[in-house]
Coordinates of C-alpha atoms in Angstrom, one line a residue:
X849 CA -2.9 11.7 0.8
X850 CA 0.3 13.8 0.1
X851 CA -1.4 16.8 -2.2
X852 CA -4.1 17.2 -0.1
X853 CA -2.4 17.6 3.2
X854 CA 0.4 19.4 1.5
X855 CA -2.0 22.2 0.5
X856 CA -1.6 23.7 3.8
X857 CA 1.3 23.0 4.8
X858 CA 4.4 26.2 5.0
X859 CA 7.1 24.2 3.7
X860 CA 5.6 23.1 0.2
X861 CA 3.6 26.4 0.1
X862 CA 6.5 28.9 0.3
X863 CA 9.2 27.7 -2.0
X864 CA 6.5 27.1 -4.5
X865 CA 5.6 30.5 -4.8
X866 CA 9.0 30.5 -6.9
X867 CA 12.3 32.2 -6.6
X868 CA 11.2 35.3 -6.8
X869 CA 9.6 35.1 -3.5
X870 CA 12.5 33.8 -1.2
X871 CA 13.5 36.8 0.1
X872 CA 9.5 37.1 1.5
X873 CA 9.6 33.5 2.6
X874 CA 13.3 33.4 4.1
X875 CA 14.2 30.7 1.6
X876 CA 18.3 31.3 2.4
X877 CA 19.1 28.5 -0.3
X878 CA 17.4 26.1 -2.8
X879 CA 18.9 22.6 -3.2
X880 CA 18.1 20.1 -5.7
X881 CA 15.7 18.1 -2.9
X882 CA 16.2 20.3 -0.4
X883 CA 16.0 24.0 0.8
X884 CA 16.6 26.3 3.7
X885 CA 14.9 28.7 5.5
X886 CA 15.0 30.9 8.6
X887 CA 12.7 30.0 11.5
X888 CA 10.3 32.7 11.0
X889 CA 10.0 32.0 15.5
X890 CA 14.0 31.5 15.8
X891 CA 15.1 30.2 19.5
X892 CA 18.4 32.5 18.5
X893 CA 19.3 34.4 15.5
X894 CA 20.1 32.3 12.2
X895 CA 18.1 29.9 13.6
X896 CA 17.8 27.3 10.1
X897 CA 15.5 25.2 9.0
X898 CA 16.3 22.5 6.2
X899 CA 13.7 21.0 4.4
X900 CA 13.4 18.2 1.6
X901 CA 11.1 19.6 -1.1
X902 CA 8.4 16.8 -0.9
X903 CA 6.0 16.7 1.4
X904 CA 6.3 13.5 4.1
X905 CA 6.1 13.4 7.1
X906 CA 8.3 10.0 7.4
X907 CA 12.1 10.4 8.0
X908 CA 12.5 6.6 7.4
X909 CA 10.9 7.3 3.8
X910 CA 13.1 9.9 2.8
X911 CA 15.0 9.3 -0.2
X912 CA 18.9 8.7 -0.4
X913 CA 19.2 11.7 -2.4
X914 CA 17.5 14.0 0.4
X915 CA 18.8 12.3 3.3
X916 CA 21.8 13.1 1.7
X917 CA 21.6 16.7 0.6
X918 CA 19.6 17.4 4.2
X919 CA 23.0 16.4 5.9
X920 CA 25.5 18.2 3.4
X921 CA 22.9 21.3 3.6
X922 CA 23.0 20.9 7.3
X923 CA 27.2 21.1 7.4
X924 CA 26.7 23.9 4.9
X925 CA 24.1 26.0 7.3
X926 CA 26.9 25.5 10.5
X927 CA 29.7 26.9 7.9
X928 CA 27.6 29.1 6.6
X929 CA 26.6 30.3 10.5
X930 CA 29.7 30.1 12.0
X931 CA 31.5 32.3 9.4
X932 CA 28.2 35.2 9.4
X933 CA 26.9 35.0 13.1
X934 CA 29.8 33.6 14.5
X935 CA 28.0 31.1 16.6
X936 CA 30.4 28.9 19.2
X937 CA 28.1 26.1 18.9
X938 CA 25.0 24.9 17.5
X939 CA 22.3 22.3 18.1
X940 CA 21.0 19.7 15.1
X941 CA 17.8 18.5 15.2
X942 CA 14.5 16.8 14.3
X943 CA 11.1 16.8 16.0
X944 CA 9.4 13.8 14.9
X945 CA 5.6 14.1 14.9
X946 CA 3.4 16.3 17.2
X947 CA 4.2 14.3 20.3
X948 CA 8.1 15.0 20.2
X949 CA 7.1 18.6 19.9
X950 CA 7.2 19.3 16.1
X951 CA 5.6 22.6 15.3
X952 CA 4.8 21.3 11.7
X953 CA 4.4 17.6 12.2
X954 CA 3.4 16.6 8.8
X955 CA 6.6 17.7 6.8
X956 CA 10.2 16.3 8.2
X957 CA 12.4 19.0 8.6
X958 CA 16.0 19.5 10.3
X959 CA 16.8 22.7 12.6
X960 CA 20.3 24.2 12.4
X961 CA 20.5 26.4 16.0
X962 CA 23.5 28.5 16.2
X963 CA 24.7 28.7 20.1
X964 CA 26.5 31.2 21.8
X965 CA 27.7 31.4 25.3
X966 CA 25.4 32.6 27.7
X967 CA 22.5 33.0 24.9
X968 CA 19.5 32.0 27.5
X969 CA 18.0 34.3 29.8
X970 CA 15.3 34.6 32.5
X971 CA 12.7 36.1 29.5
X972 CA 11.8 32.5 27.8
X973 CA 11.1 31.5 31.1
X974 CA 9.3 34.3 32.8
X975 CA 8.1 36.5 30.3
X976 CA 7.5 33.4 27.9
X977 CA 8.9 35.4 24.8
X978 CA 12.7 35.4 23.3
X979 CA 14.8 38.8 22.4
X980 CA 16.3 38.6 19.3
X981 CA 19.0 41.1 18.5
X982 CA 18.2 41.1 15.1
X983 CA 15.1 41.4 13.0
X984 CA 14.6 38.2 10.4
X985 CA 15.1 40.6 7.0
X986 CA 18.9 41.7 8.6
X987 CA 19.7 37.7 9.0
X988 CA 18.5 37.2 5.9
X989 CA 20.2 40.0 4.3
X990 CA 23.3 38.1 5.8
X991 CA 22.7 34.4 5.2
X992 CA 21.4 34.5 1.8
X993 CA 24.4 35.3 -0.1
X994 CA 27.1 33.8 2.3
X995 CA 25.0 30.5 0.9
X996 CA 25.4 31.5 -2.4
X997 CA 29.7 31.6 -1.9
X998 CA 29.7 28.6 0.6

C-alpha cells in the first residue's frame, strides 16, 4: 500500500511540508513530477538527488511524464553543477532496492554526483567518514537559484 508506506518515507514527507520549507529540506528545485534535493550524506559536494513526486518504489512503473522529466532534471542538475561547483565529471545513478544498496529502497530516486579529479582520499576508507569542504546550507545557498536561471 502506497499511503501507508509513504508515511515514512523522506522523499514524500519533505517536499510536502510545502514550498516554504525547501530551503530546510534542500529541495534545490520542484518539477511538475519531479524534484531535487541535496543528499543530506553527500559522497562530494552538490551531491543531487532527483526524485519523482509519487511514492513507488518500481522504476519500470514510472510514468512517461517522470521518466521523462527525471532525465531532463538530471541534464539540468550536471549544467546546473558544472557551471556552480565546477565538477569535471559526474556519476548518474540508481540503486534499485535494498540489495543493490539503496539507502531508501522504497522510493526510486536518481543521484547526480559531481566528480572532480583526485576527490577520494584514504578517510572513507580508514576513518569511514567523508570531508566535505562545504556545509549543505552554503551548497544550497548556491544550487538553489542557479536552478531557478538554468
Amino acid at each position: 500500500d502506497a499511503d501507508a508506506s509513504s508515511h515514512g518515507c523522506p522523499f514524500c514527507r519533505l517536499p510536502g511540508r510545502g514550498r516554504e520549507h525547501d530551503e530546510q529540506a534542500l529541495i534545490v528545485h520542484r518539477g511538475t513530477n519531479v524534484f531535487v534535493i541535496l543528499n543530506a550524506f553527500p559522497y562530494n559536494p552538490g551531491h543531487l538527488m532527483v526524485v519523482p513526486f509519487r511514492h513507488t518504489d518500481d522504476y519500470v512503473g514510472l510514468t512517461d511524464a517522470e521518466l521523462q522529466e527525471m532525465a531532463l532534471l538530471s541534464r539540468r542538475a550536471v549544467r546546473v553543477l558544472r557551471r556552480t561547483v565546477g565538477a569535471h565529471a559526474f556519476n548518474l545513478g540508481m540503486n534499485l532496492g535494498g540489495v543493490a544498496g539503496a539507502g531508501i529502497a522504497d522510493h526510486v530516486h536518481q543521484h547526480v554526483v559531481p566528480r572532480w579529479g583526485g576527490d577520494t582520499n584514504f578517510m572513507p576508507v580508514i576513518g569511514q567518514t567523508r570531508v566535505l569542504p562545504e556545509l549543505l546550507a552554503e551548497t544550497y545557498a548556491r544550487l538553489a537559484p542557479a536552478f531557478a536561471s538554468a
